[in-house]
Short mmCIF file of C-alpha atoms in Angstrom, two decimals:
data_model
loop_
_atom_site.label_atom_id
_atom_site.label_comp_id
_atom_site.label_asym_id
_atom_site.label_seq_id
_atom_site.Cartn_x
_atom_site.Cartn_y
_atom_site.Cartn_z
CA UNK A 1 64.65 149.15 228.91
CA UNK A 2 62.59 148.59 231.99
CA UNK A 3 59.95 151.09 231.55
CA UNK A 4 57.22 148.64 231.80
CA UNK A 5 58.08 149.00 235.68
CA UNK A 6 57.98 152.61 235.75
CA UNK A 7 55.14 154.65 237.58
CA UNK A 8 53.83 157.25 235.71
CA UNK A 9 50.92 159.79 237.08
CA UNK A 10 50.15 163.48 237.06
CA UNK A 11 50.39 166.12 239.62
CA UNK A 12 47.11 168.39 240.14
CA UNK A 13 46.89 171.67 242.72
CA UNK A 14 43.62 171.47 244.37
CA UNK A 15 42.49 174.82 245.09
CA UNK A 16 39.34 174.99 246.83
CA UNK A 17 36.60 177.81 246.14
CA UNK A 18 33.72 178.13 248.95
CA UNK A 19 31.30 180.99 249.00
CA UNK A 20 32.10 184.17 251.18
CA UNK A 21 28.48 184.44 251.86
CA UNK A 22 26.85 181.19 252.09
CA UNK A 23 23.61 182.46 251.92
CA UNK A 24 24.34 184.65 248.81
CA UNK A 25 23.28 182.78 245.36
CA UNK A 26 25.49 184.81 243.59
CA UNK A 27 28.38 183.92 245.55
CA UNK A 28 27.55 180.30 245.45
CA UNK A 29 27.64 180.49 241.24
CA UNK A 30 31.24 182.01 241.25
CA UNK A 31 32.20 179.14 243.30
CA UNK A 32 30.67 176.19 241.53
CA UNK A 33 32.16 178.19 238.20
CA UNK A 34 35.69 178.50 239.29
CA UNK A 35 35.45 174.71 240.91
CA UNK A 36 34.54 173.44 237.44
CA UNK A 37 36.90 175.23 235.58
CA UNK A 38 39.70 174.34 237.81
CA UNK A 39 39.22 171.15 239.64
CA UNK A 40 36.48 169.29 238.23
CA UNK A 41 37.66 169.42 234.24
CA UNK A 42 41.05 167.96 235.20
CA UNK A 43 39.72 165.49 238.06
CA UNK A 44 37.22 163.81 234.88
CA UNK A 45 40.29 164.09 233.04
CA UNK A 46 42.43 161.36 235.59
CA UNK A 47 39.52 159.14 235.34
CA UNK A 48 40.29 158.98 231.62
CA UNK A 49 36.54 160.70 230.91
CA UNK A 50 36.57 163.16 228.03
CA UNK A 51 37.88 167.18 229.07
CA UNK A 52 35.45 169.14 229.35
CA UNK A 53 34.45 172.33 231.15
CA UNK A 54 30.89 173.52 231.22
CA UNK A 55 29.88 177.57 232.38
CA UNK A 56 26.54 178.37 231.56
CA UNK A 57 26.81 181.38 229.59
CA UNK A 58 30.43 181.51 229.51
CA UNK A 59 31.70 178.11 228.24
CA UNK A 60 31.13 174.53 227.14
CA UNK A 61 34.30 172.69 226.01
CA UNK A 62 34.62 168.84 225.42
CA UNK A 63 37.74 167.54 224.44
CA UNK A 64 38.47 163.36 223.54
CA UNK A 65 42.10 163.28 225.31
CA UNK A 66 43.48 159.86 224.63
CA UNK A 67 45.62 158.75 227.03
CA UNK A 68 47.32 155.88 229.32
CA UNK A 69 45.75 154.79 232.93
CA UNK A 70 47.80 156.21 235.73
CA UNK A 71 49.11 154.54 238.23
CA UNK A 72 49.07 157.12 240.85
CA UNK A 73 47.90 160.93 241.15
CA UNK A 74 50.11 163.44 242.75
CA UNK A 75 48.33 166.29 245.03
CA UNK A 76 49.08 169.60 246.07
CA UNK A 77 47.58 171.34 248.70
CA UNK A 78 47.75 174.53 250.42
CA UNK A 79 44.72 176.18 251.17
CA UNK A 80 40.67 177.47 249.55
CA UNK A 81 39.65 180.67 248.76
CA UNK A 82 36.55 182.46 249.46
CA UNK A 83 35.10 184.24 246.73
CA UNK A 84 32.93 187.45 246.14
CA UNK A 85 31.37 188.69 242.75
CA UNK A 86 32.93 192.36 244.72
CA UNK A 87 36.65 190.69 244.57
CA UNK A 88 39.16 192.62 243.16
CA UNK A 89 40.20 191.39 239.41
CA UNK A 90 43.57 193.26 239.22
CA UNK A 91 46.06 193.09 241.69
CA UNK A 92 47.20 193.79 244.55
CA UNK A 93 44.55 191.14 245.79
CA UNK A 94 43.33 190.78 249.22
CA UNK A 95 42.55 187.56 250.84
CA UNK A 96 39.32 187.01 252.41
CA UNK A 97 39.26 185.52 256.11
CA UNK A 98 36.95 185.06 258.35
CA UNK A 99 37.06 185.66 261.90
CA UNK A 100 39.53 183.10 263.69
CA UNK A 101 41.32 182.00 260.33
CA UNK A 102 45.01 182.09 260.40
CA UNK A 103 46.53 183.86 257.37
CA UNK A 104 49.98 182.80 256.13
CA UNK A 105 52.39 185.06 254.55
CA UNK A 106 51.63 184.48 250.91
CA UNK A 107 48.50 185.14 252.08
CA UNK A 108 46.37 182.63 252.05
CA UNK A 109 44.58 180.71 255.14
CA UNK A 110 45.58 178.02 256.88
CA UNK A 111 42.58 175.29 256.09
CA UNK A 112 43.60 172.05 257.22
CA UNK A 113 40.13 171.18 256.87
CA UNK A 114 40.58 171.57 252.81
CA UNK A 115 43.43 169.16 252.73
CA UNK A 116 41.12 166.40 254.30
CA UNK A 117 38.38 167.55 251.48
CA UNK A 118 41.33 167.29 248.86
CA UNK A 119 42.25 164.04 249.89
CA UNK A 120 39.01 162.54 250.17
CA UNK A 121 38.12 164.21 246.50
CA UNK A 122 41.11 162.82 244.70
CA UNK A 123 40.86 159.16 246.65
CA UNK A 124 37.28 158.66 244.62
CA UNK A 125 40.30 157.95 241.69
CA UNK A 126 40.99 155.18 242.99
CA UNK A 127 44.88 155.41 242.91
CA UNK A 128 47.37 155.50 244.94
CA UNK A 129 48.06 159.24 246.19
CA UNK A 130 51.13 161.10 247.11
CA UNK A 131 51.24 164.65 248.78
CA UNK A 132 53.69 166.27 246.63
CA UNK A 133 53.65 169.83 247.83
CA UNK A 134 52.11 171.18 251.52
CA UNK A 135 53.30 173.82 253.38
CA UNK A 136 53.43 177.28 254.63
CA UNK A 137 55.41 180.09 254.31
CA UNK A 138 56.14 181.93 257.56
CA UNK A 139 58.99 184.37 258.30
CA UNK A 140 58.07 184.55 261.77
CA UNK A 141 57.76 180.93 262.44
CA UNK A 142 54.92 181.89 264.80
CA UNK A 143 52.84 179.61 262.74
CA UNK A 144 54.14 176.55 261.44
CA UNK A 145 54.05 173.93 264.02
CA UNK A 146 50.35 174.75 264.27
CA UNK A 147 50.26 174.41 260.71
CA UNK A 148 52.61 170.89 260.58
CA UNK A 149 49.97 169.32 263.31
CA UNK A 150 46.66 170.49 262.10
CA UNK A 151 47.40 169.46 258.66
CA UNK A 152 49.25 165.90 259.59
CA UNK A 153 46.44 165.65 261.64
CA UNK A 154 44.07 166.17 258.27
CA UNK A 155 45.87 163.84 256.18
CA UNK A 156 45.97 160.79 258.94
CA UNK A 157 41.81 161.17 259.23
CA UNK A 158 41.85 160.96 255.51
CA UNK A 159 44.23 157.84 255.60
CA UNK A 160 41.73 156.30 258.28
CA UNK A 161 38.78 157.14 256.24
CA UNK A 162 40.12 154.73 253.25
CA UNK A 163 42.72 157.28 251.17
CA UNK A 164 45.58 155.28 249.61
CA UNK A 165 48.34 157.67 250.67
CA UNK A 166 51.43 156.59 249.97
CA UNK A 167 53.86 159.56 250.87
CA UNK A 168 54.16 163.25 251.95
CA UNK A 169 56.68 165.95 250.67
CA UNK A 170 56.55 169.17 252.70
CA UNK A 171 57.07 172.10 251.14
CA UNK A 172 59.91 172.68 251.38
CA UNK A 173 63.19 171.20 253.19
CA UNK A 174 64.61 174.57 252.86
CA UNK A 175 63.64 178.53 252.09
CA UNK A 176 63.41 178.73 247.92
CA UNK A 177 62.74 180.96 245.25
CA UNK A 178 58.96 181.26 245.15
CA UNK A 179 58.30 182.38 241.67
CA UNK A 180 57.30 186.22 241.55
CA UNK A 181 57.80 186.71 245.27
CA UNK A 182 61.65 185.95 244.73
CA UNK A 183 62.82 184.97 248.27
CA UNK A 184 60.44 186.88 250.65
CA UNK A 185 58.70 183.45 251.19
CA UNK A 186 60.11 181.39 253.84
CA UNK A 187 58.67 178.11 253.21
CA UNK A 188 61.35 175.73 254.29
CA UNK A 189 61.71 173.86 257.62
CA UNK A 190 65.34 175.21 257.18
CA UNK A 191 65.92 178.99 257.49
CA UNK A 192 68.67 179.46 254.97
CA UNK A 193 70.74 182.67 255.15
CA UNK A 194 71.26 183.61 251.35
CA UNK A 195 74.60 185.75 251.49
CA UNK A 196 76.16 182.92 253.88
CA UNK A 197 74.07 179.63 252.90
CA UNK A 198 74.09 178.42 256.66
CA UNK A 199 70.94 176.47 257.33
CA UNK A 200 69.22 176.42 260.57
CA UNK A 201 66.48 174.00 261.49
CA UNK A 202 63.36 176.60 262.70
CA UNK A 203 62.06 175.80 265.79
CA UNK A 204 58.51 175.24 264.38
CA UNK A 205 60.04 172.62 262.34
CA UNK A 206 60.31 170.63 265.19
CA UNK A 207 56.54 169.55 265.01
CA UNK A 208 57.06 167.86 262.10
CA UNK A 209 60.78 165.83 263.45
CA UNK A 210 58.33 164.45 266.18
CA UNK A 211 55.74 163.13 264.31
CA UNK A 212 58.40 161.40 261.51
CA UNK A 213 60.07 160.04 264.49
CA UNK A 214 56.87 158.75 266.46
CA UNK A 215 55.82 157.19 263.27
CA UNK A 216 59.35 155.64 261.93
CA UNK A 217 58.72 152.50 263.12
CA UNK A 218 54.43 152.39 262.79
#
């Protein structure tokens, strides 16, 4: 009962792939192959097209997958990945970063430009967008405020350029258990003492508080 009023959507984590050396055709080939497999194949599915993955010489997949039209698109976004064929394929992985890049604890680089790119990409689907994850692991709390301000600006630019963003959920409210990394990755707006369960608003989180207050009546 009432199911016809439910809003049903799927969430896609967009993790862009860019060439480490923009002049190198091998770097571009690797970039486009991973972009095809990781992002484009799913976005085509969201458009109601067949699920296809085409990587010359490696795979050519095409599957007709019936499904209902989505009411909204959920977007998880953190960063991009710079690619080189010489990157190690077994752990420990080392992120490639350009001079001036701000590297988070995970590690990946702060890349607000990519947030704009991801929003514009899913915006082409013509559906309302909910940002279901976006945040920074920053135990020192010395990069969080800048991350929030720059990513919020990127989102505001995407909205002004036509993206129908209906909601934004920062990841995360509290420090949490983060898969294989356990409790080491400190994403929370609130710091959690896991021994006492005391929660303390981080100084860097005030950037988010200020933005919310400033737009509450906007």
